[in-house]
Coordinates of C-alpha atoms in Angstrom, one line a residue:
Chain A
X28 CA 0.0 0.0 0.0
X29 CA 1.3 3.2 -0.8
X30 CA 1.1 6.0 1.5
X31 CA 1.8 9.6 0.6
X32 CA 1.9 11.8 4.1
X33 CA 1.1 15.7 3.3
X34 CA 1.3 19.1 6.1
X35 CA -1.6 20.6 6.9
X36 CA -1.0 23.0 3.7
X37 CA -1.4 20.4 1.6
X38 CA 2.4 20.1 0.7
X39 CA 4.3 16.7 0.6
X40 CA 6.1 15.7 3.9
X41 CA 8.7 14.1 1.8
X42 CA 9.3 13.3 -1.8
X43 CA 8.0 10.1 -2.9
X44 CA 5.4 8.8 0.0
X45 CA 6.0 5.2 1.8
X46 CA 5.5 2.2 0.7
X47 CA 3.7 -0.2 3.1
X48 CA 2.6 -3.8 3.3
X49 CA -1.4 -4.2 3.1
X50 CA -2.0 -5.2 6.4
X51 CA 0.2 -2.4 8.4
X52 CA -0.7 -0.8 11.7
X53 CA -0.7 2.8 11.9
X54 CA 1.7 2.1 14.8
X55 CA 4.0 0.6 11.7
X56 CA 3.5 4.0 9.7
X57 CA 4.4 5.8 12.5
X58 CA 7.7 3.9 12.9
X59 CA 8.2 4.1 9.2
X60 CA 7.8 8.0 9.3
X61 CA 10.2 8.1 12.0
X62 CA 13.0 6.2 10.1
X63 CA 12.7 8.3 7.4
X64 CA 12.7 11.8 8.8
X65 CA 14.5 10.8 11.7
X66 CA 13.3 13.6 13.8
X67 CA 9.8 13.0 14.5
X68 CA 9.3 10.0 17.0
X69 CA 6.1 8.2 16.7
X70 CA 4.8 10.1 20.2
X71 CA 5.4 13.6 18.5
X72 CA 3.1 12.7 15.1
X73 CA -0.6 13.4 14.6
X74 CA -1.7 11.7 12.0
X75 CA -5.4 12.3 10.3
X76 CA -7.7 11.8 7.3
X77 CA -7.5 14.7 5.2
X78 CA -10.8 16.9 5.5
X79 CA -12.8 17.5 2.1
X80 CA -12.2 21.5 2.0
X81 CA -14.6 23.4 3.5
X82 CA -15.8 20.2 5.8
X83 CA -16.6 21.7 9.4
X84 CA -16.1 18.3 10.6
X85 CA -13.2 17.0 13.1
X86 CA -10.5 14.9 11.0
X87 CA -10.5 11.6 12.1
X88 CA -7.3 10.9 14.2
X89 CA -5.6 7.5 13.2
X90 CA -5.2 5.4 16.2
X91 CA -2.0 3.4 16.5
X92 CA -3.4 -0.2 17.1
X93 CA -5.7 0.1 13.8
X94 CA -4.7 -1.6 10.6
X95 CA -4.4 1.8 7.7
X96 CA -6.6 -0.1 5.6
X97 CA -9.7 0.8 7.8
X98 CA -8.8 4.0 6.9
X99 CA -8.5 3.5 3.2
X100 CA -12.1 4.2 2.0
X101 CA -11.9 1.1 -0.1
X102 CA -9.2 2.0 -2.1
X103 CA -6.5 -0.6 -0.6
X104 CA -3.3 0.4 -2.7
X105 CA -3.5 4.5 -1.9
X106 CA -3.9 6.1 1.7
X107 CA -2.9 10.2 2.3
X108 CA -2.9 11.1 6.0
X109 CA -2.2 14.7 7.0
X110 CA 0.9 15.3 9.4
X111 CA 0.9 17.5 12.6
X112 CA 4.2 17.6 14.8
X113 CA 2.8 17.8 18.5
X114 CA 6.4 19.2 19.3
X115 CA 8.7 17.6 21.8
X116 CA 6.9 15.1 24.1
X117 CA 7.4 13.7 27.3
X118 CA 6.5 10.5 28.8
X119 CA 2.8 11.6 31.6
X120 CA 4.8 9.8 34.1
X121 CA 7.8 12.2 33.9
X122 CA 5.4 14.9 33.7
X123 CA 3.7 13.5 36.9
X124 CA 6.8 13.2 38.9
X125 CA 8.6 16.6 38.7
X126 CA 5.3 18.4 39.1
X127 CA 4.7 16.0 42.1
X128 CA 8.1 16.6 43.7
X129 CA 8.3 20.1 44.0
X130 CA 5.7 20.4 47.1
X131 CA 7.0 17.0 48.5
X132 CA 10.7 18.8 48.6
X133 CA 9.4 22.8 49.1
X134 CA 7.0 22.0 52.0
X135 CA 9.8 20.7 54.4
X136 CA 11.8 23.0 53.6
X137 CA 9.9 25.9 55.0
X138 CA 9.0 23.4 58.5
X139 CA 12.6 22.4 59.1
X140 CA 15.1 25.4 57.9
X141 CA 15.5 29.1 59.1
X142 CA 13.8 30.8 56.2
X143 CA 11.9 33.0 57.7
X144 CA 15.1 34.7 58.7
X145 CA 15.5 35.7 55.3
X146 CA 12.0 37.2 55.7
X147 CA 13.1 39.3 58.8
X148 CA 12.0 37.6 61.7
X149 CA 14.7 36.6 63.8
X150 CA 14.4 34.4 67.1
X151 CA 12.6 31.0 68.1
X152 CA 9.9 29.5 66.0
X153 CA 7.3 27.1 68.2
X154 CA 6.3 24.9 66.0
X155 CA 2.4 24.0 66.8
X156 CA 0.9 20.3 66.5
X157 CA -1.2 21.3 63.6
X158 CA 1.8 22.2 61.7
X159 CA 3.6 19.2 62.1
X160 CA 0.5 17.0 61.2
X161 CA 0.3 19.8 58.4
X162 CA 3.7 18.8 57.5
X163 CA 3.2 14.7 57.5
X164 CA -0.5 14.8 55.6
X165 CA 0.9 17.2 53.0
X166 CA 4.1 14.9 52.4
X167 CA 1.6 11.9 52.6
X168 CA -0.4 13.1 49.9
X169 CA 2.5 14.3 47.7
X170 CA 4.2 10.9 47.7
X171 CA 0.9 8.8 47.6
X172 CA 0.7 11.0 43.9
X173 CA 3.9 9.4 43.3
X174 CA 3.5 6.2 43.5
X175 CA 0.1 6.0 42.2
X176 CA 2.1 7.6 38.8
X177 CA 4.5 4.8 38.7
X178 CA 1.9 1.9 39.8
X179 CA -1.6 2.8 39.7
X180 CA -2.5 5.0 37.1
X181 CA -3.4 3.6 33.1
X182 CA -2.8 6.8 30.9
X183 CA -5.1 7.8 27.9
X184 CA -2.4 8.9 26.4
X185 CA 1.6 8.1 26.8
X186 CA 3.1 11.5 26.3
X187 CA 2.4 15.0 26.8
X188 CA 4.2 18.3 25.2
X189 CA 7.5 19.3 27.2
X190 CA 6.0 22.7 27.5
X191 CA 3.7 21.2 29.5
X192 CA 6.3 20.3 32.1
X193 CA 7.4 24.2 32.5
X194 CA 3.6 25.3 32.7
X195 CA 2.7 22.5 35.6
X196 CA 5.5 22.9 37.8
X197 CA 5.0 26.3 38.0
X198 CA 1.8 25.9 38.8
X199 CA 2.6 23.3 41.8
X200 CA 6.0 24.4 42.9
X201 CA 4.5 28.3 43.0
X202 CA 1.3 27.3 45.3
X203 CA 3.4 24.6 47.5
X204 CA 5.8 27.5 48.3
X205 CA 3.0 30.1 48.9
X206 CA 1.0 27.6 51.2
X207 CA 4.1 26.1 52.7
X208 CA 5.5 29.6 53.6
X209 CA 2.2 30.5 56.0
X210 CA 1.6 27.2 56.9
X211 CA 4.7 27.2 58.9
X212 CA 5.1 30.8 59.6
X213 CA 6.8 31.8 63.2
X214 CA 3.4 33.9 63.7
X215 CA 1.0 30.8 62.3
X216 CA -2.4 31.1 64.7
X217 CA -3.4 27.4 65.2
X218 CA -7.0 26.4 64.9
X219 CA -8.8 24.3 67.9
X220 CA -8.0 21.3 68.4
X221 CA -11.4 19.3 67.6
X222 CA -11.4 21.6 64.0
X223 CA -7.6 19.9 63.5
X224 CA -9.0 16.9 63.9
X225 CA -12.3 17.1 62.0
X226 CA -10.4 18.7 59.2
X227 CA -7.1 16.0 58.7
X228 CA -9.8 13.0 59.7
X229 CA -11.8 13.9 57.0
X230 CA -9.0 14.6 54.6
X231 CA -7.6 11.3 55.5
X232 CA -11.1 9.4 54.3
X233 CA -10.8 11.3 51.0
X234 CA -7.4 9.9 50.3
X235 CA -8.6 6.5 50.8
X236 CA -11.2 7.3 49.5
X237 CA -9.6 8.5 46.2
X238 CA -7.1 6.0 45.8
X239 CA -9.8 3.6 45.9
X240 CA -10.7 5.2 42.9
X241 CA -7.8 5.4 41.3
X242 CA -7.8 1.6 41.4
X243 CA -10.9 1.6 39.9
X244 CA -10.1 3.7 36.6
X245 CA -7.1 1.6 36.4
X246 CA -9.4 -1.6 36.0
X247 CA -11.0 0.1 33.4
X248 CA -8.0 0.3 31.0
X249 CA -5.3 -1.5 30.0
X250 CA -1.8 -0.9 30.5
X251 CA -0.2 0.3 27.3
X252 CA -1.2 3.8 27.1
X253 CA -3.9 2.6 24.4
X254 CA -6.3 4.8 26.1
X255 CA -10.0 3.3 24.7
X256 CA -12.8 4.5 27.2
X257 CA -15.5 2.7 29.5
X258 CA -18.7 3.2 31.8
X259 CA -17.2 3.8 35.5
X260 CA -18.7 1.8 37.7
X261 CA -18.8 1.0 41.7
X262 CA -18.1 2.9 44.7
X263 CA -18.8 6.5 44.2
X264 CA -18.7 6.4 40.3
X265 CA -22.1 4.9 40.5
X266 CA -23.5 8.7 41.6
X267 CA -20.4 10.9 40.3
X268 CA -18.7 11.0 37.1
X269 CA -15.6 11.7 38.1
X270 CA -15.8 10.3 41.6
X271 CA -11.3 11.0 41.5
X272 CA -11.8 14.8 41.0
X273 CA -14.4 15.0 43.8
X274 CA -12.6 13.0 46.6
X275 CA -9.4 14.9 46.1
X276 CA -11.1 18.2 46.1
X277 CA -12.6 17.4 49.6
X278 CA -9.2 15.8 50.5
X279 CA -7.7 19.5 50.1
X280 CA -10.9 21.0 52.0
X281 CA -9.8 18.8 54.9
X282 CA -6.6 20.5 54.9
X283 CA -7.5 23.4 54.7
X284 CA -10.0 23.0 57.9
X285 CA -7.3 21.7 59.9
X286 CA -4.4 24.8 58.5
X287 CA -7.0 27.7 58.1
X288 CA -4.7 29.6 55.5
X289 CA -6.5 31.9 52.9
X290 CA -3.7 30.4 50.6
X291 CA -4.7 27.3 50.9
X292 CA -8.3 27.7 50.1
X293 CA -7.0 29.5 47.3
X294 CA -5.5 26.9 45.8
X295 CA -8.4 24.5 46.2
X296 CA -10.3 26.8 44.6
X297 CA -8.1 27.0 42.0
X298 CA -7.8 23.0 41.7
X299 CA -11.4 22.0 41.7
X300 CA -11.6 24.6 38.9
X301 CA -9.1 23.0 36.4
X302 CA -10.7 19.9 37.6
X303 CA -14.5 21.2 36.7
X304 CA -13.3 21.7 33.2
X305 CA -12.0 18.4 32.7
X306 CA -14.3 16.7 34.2
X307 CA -17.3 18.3 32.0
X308 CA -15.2 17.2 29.4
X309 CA -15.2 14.0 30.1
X310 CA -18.9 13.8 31.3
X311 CA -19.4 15.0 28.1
X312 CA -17.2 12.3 25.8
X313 CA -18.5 9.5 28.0
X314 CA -22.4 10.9 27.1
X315 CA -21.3 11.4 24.0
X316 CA -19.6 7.7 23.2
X317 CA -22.2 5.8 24.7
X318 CA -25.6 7.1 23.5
X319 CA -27.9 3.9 23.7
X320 CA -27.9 3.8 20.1
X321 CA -26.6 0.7 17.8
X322 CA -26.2 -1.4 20.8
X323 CA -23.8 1.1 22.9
X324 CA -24.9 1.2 26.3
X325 CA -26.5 4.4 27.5
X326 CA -24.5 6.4 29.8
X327 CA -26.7 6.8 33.3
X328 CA -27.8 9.9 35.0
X329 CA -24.9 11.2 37.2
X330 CA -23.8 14.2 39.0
X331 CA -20.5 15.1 36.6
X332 CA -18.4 16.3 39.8
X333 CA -19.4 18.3 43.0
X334 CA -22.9 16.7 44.1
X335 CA -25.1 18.9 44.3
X336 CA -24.2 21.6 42.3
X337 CA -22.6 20.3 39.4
Chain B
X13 CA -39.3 41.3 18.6
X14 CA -35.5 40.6 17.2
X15 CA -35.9 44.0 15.6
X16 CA -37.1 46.3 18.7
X17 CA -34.3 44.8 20.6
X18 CA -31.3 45.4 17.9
X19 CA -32.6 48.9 17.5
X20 CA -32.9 49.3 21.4
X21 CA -29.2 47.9 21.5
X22 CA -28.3 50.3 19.1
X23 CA -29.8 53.5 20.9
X24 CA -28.0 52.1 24.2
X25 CA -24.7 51.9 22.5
X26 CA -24.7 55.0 20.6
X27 CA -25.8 56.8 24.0
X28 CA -23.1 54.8 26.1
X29 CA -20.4 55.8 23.5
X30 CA -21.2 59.5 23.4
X31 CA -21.8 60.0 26.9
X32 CA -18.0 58.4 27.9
X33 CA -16.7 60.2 24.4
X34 CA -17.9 63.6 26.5
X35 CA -16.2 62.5 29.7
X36 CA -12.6 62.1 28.0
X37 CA -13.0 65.1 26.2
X38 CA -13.7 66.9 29.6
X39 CA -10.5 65.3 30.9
X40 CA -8.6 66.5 27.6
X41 CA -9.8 69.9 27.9
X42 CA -9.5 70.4 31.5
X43 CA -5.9 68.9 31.4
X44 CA -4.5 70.6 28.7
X45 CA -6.3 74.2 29.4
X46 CA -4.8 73.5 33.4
X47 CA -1.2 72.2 32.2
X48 CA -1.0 76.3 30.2
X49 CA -2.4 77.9 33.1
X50 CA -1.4 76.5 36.0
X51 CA 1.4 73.7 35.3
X52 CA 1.3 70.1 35.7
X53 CA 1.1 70.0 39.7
X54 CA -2.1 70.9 39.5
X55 CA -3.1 69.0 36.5
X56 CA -4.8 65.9 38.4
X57 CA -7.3 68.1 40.6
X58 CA -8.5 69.4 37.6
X59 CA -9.3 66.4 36.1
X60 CA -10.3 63.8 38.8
X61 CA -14.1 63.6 39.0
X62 CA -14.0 63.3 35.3
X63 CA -11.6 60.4 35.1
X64 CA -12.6 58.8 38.0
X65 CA -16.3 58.9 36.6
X66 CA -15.2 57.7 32.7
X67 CA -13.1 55.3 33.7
X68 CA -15.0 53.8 36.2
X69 CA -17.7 53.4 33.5
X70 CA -15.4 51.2 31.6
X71 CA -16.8 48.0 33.7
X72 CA -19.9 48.4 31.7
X73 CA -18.1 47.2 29.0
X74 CA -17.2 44.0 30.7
X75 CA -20.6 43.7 30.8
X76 CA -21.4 44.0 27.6
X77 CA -19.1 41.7 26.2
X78 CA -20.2 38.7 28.5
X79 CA -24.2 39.5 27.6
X80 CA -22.6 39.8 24.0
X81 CA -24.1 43.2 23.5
X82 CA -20.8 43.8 21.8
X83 CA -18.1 41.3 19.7
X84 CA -14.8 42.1 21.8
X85 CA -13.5 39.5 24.0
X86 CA -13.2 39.9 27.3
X87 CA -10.0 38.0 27.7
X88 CA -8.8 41.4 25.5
X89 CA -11.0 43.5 27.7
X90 CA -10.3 42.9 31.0
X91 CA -6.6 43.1 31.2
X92 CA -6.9 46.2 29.9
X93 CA -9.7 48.1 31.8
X94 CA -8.1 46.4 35.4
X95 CA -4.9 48.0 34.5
X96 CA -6.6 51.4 34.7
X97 CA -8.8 50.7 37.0
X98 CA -5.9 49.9 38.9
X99 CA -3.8 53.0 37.8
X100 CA -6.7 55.0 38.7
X101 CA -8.3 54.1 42.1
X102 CA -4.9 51.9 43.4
X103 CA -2.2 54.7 42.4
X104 CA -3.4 57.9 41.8
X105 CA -6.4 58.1 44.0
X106 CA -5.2 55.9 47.0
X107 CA -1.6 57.6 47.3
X108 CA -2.2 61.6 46.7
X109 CA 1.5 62.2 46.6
X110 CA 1.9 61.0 43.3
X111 CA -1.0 63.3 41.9
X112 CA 1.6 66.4 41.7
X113 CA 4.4 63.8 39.5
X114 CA 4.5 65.6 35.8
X115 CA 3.6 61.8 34.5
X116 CA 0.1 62.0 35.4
X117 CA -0.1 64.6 32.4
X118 CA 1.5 62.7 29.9
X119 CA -0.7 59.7 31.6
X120 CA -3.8 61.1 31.1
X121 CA -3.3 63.1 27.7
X122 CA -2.2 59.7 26.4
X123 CA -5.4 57.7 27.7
X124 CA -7.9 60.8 26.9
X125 CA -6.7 61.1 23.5
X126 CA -6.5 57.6 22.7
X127 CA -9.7 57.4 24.0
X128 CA -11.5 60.0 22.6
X129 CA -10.7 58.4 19.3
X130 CA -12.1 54.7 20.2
X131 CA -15.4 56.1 21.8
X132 CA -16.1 58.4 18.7
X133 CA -15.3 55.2 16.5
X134 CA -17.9 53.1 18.2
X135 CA -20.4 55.7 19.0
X136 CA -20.8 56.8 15.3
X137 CA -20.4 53.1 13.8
X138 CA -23.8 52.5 16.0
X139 CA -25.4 55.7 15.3
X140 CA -24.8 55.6 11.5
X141 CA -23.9 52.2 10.8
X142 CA -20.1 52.7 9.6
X143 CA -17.6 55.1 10.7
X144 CA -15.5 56.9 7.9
X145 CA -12.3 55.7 7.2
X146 CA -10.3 58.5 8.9
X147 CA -11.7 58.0 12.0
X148 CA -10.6 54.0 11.2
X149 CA -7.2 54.8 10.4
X150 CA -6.6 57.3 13.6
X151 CA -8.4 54.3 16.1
X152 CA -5.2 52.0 14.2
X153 CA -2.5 54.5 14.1
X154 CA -2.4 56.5 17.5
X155 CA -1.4 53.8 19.4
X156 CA 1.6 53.6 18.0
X157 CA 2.8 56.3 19.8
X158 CA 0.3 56.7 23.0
X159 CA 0.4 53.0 24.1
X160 CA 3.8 53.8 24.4
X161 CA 3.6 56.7 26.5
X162 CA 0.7 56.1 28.2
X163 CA 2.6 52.5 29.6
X164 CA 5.2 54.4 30.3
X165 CA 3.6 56.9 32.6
X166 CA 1.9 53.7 34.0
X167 CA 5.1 52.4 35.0
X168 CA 6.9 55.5 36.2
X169 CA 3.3 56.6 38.7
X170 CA 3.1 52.7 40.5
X171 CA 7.1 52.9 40.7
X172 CA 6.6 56.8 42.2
X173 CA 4.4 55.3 44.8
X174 CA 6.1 52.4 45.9
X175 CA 8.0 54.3 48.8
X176 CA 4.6 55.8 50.0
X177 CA 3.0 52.1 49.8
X178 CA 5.5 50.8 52.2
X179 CA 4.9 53.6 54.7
X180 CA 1.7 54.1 54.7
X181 CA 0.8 50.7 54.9
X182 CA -2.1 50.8 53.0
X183 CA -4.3 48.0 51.7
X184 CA -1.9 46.2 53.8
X185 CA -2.7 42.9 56.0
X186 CA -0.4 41.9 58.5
X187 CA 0.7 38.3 60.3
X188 CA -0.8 37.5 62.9
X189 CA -4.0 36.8 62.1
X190 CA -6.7 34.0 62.5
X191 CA -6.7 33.2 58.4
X192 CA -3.2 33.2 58.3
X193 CA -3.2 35.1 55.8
X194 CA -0.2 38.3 54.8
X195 CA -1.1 40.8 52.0
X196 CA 2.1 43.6 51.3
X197 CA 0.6 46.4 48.7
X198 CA 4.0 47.2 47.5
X199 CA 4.9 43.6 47.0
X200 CA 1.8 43.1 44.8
X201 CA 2.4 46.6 43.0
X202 CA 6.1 45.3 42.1
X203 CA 4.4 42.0 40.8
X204 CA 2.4 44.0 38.7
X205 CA 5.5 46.1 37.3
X206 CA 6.7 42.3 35.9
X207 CA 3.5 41.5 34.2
X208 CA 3.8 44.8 32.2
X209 CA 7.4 43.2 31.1
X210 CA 5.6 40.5 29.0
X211 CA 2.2 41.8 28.6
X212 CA 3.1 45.4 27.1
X213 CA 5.0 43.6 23.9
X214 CA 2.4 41.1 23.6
X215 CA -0.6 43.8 23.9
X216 CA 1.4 46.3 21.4
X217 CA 1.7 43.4 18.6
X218 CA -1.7 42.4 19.2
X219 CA -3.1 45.7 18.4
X220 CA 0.1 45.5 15.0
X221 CA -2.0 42.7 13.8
X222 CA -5.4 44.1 14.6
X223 CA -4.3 47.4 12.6
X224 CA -3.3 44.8 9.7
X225 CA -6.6 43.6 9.6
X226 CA -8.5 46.6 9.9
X227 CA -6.9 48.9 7.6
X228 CA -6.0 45.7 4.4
X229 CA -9.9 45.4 4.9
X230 CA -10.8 49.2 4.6
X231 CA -8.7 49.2 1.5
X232 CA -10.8 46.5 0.1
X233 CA -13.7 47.5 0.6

């Protein structure tokens, strides 16, 4: 089969097209792409039917475990796919683990060193209770992250743009300083001691609570980064789309009970509104995919994040 | 129905226009008339209630792109009214020592002028449908030269008022406190000096490529 790849302008990739046996993958396309141009691994190419002009329709994305000639129309000796580079890429568990590190590494810092001297106040710190429970359950939660990158979690994709490493840690390193820096301030007011331990008890049942459902999105895929989507089921995904999202939002209220900093509320705010986005997103897809029709099951009525408002 | 309301929109818009067109006129008038009379010390007193007033109205405009009275974004919008906003009732209003500085005149000829151009644009494009093509090419051009001295007249009034931020304490909240919480004016005022460092190229080539578009498709036309 041949198989002539063109840029979104319609121009030829490279002179002369690929020449492909009949039953190749897209995966084998991609490898063959990358031999020949060298630069562009397979993780880095987006590779789609090209659109009839003036089509307002989204270009179907070729998938890398399909065989081309489902793409073919028919025609089983020409294919044309458009190529997009999606830039340098990195693997979503490197991504994970320097975003993830940051706080684990920041937050101690501020509880164990003299910073604040640097800040102008001089003299003894007491360190609270609170703060040093602060100290563990923030740690805890980091590292849980962690591990649940390198042993839990089944990725929908493998890779994600390098910029993307730049933009994330930014985002966590920046907030883990600003909470870390009041949260262990020499003039830090401590809350009572029943609200300390309302607020980390509860923020403990979240995390179980959330890594219970991390194990149950990773029953739903398989391993390979092949992505593929299914109905959630059991536990709190039977009321809650995205049972994850809600259970680590609360986790982060407990916290914030139990420290009382306007920072960290802040940044739960922030949180649970990156996470509203995704997860109407994905309330969306999973509505979307299985509509009842053709034999698809129908996707149940569910609350897509924060019962009861959304 | 649909027609009622687009004329009604239209009467709104071509009233809100004018009316703000008059207020930066005022400030215009008053600033330059005060800057030959009296000098520039006296230039802001002059000119307050009217800037305070047009400016302030500038939120309706917020408005009006989120009800999408109007087509502008407001991701393009609000950036730019906060940073007067801010300018305004955070600088000059807040910190009355910097309302002598000879910046304020160059501040508020710049915005005034600049202004005066935009609000006549819009007013008669929703009075009479189109505004001539002079009036176009002046809303495209002037910036050129006032964003530039208008953000630089930004820059040099919040940098003027640092010292007075730090010892007046204003806006300011201090550790220790139940919501463990700290808030330093002059800290957030310096943060605010970096943005501009990105933000000013990337709002000055953003309106280079608006004035591309507007003025290839006036010649068009």
């Amino acid at each position: 089969m041949k198989v002539a790849v063109i840029t979104r302008s319609g121009k030829e990739f490279f002179k002369g097209g690929l020449e492909l046996n009949d039953s190749a993958t897209v995966a084998d396309l991609q490898e063959a792409i990358y031999k020949r141009t060298k630069k562009y691994h397979p993780s880095r190419q987006r590779l789609t039917i090209p659109l009839q002009p003036g089509s307002k329709e989204k270009p179907t994305v070729l998938q890398s475990k399909k065989c081309l000639k489902e793409y073919s129309d028919g025609n089983t000796d020409k294919l044309t796919v458009v190529f997009k580079d999606l830039g340098t890429q990195v693997s979503y568990r490197t991504l994970f683990f320097w975003e993830y590190l940051g706080p684990l590494v920041i937050y101690p810092i501020f509880y164990y060193f003299p910073v604040y001297h640097f800040f102008g106040y001089r003299g003894e710190r007491v360190i609270h209770p609170v703060q040093t429970y602060a100290l563990y359950y923030w740690c805890f939660h980091y590292f849980k992250r962690i591990m649940e990158t390198f042993f839990v979690h089944h990725f929908s994709h493998a890779t994600s743009p390098l910029s993307n490493v730049f933009r994330n840690c930014a985002y966590y390193w920046t907030f883990g300083a600003y909470i870390a820096y009041y949260a262990n301030h020499p003039l830090y007011t401590p809350v009572s001691d029943l609200q300390m331990k309302v607020g980390f008890g509860f923020g403990v049942v979240c995390q179980v609570a959330n890594f219970y459902c991390h194990l149950l999105l990773r029953n739903l895929r398989s391993p390979n980064g092949s992505g593929g989507y299914q109905i959630p089921r059991g536990f709190l995904f039977n009321v809650v789309t995205c049972a994850n999202y809600t259970t680590e939002i609360y986790q982060w209220l407990g916290f914030n009970i139990a420290t009382q900093t306007v920072s960290g509320y802040i940044f739960m705010v922030v949180a649970a509104s990156i996470m509203t986005n995704w997860a109407l997103a994905k309330h969306r897809r999973l509505k979307r995919l299985f509509d009842g029709k053709e034999g698809r099951p129908k996707y149940p009525r569910r609350w897509v994040i924060l019962p009861p408002f959304l | 129905m649909a027609g009622a309301l687009s004329v009604l929109k239209r009467i709104y818009l071509t009233i809100y226009n004018w009316t703000i067109f008059f207020g930066w006129f005022q400030v215009l008038y008053l600033a330059l008339k005060t800057l030959k009379e009296s000098g520039h010390e006296h230039v802001y007193d002059a000119i307050e209630k009217p800037l305070l007033y047009a400016q302030s109205a500038a939120v309706l405009e917020i408005l009006h792109g989120l009800v999408g009275l109007v087509r502008s974004p407001i991701t393009a919008t609000l950036p730019q009214i906060s940073s007067r906003l801010y300018v305004v009732w955070g600088i000059l209003w807040s910190f009355p020592e910097t309302q002598s500085h000879i910046l304020v005149s160059s501040l508020v000829i710049s915005w005034s002028i600049t202004e005066i151009i935009r609000y006549s644009f819009f007013g008669t494009k929703e009075a009479l449908g189109s505004a001539p093509s002079w009036l176009l090419w002046f809303r495209y051009s002037t910036f050129l030269l006032l964003y530039p001295t208008g953000i630089t007249s930004e820059l040099g009034l919040i940098y003027t008022a640092l010292p007075y931020m730090k010892e007046s304490e204003k806006y300011c909240i201090r550790m220790p406190n139940t919501w463990n919480f700290s808030f330093v004016y002059s800290y957030a005022a310096i943060l605010v000096l970096g943005i501009y460092v990105p933000g000013s190229p990337h709002l000055y080539s953003y309106m280079l490529g608006q004035r591309k578009k507007a003025l290839s498709k006036s010649k068009r036309e």
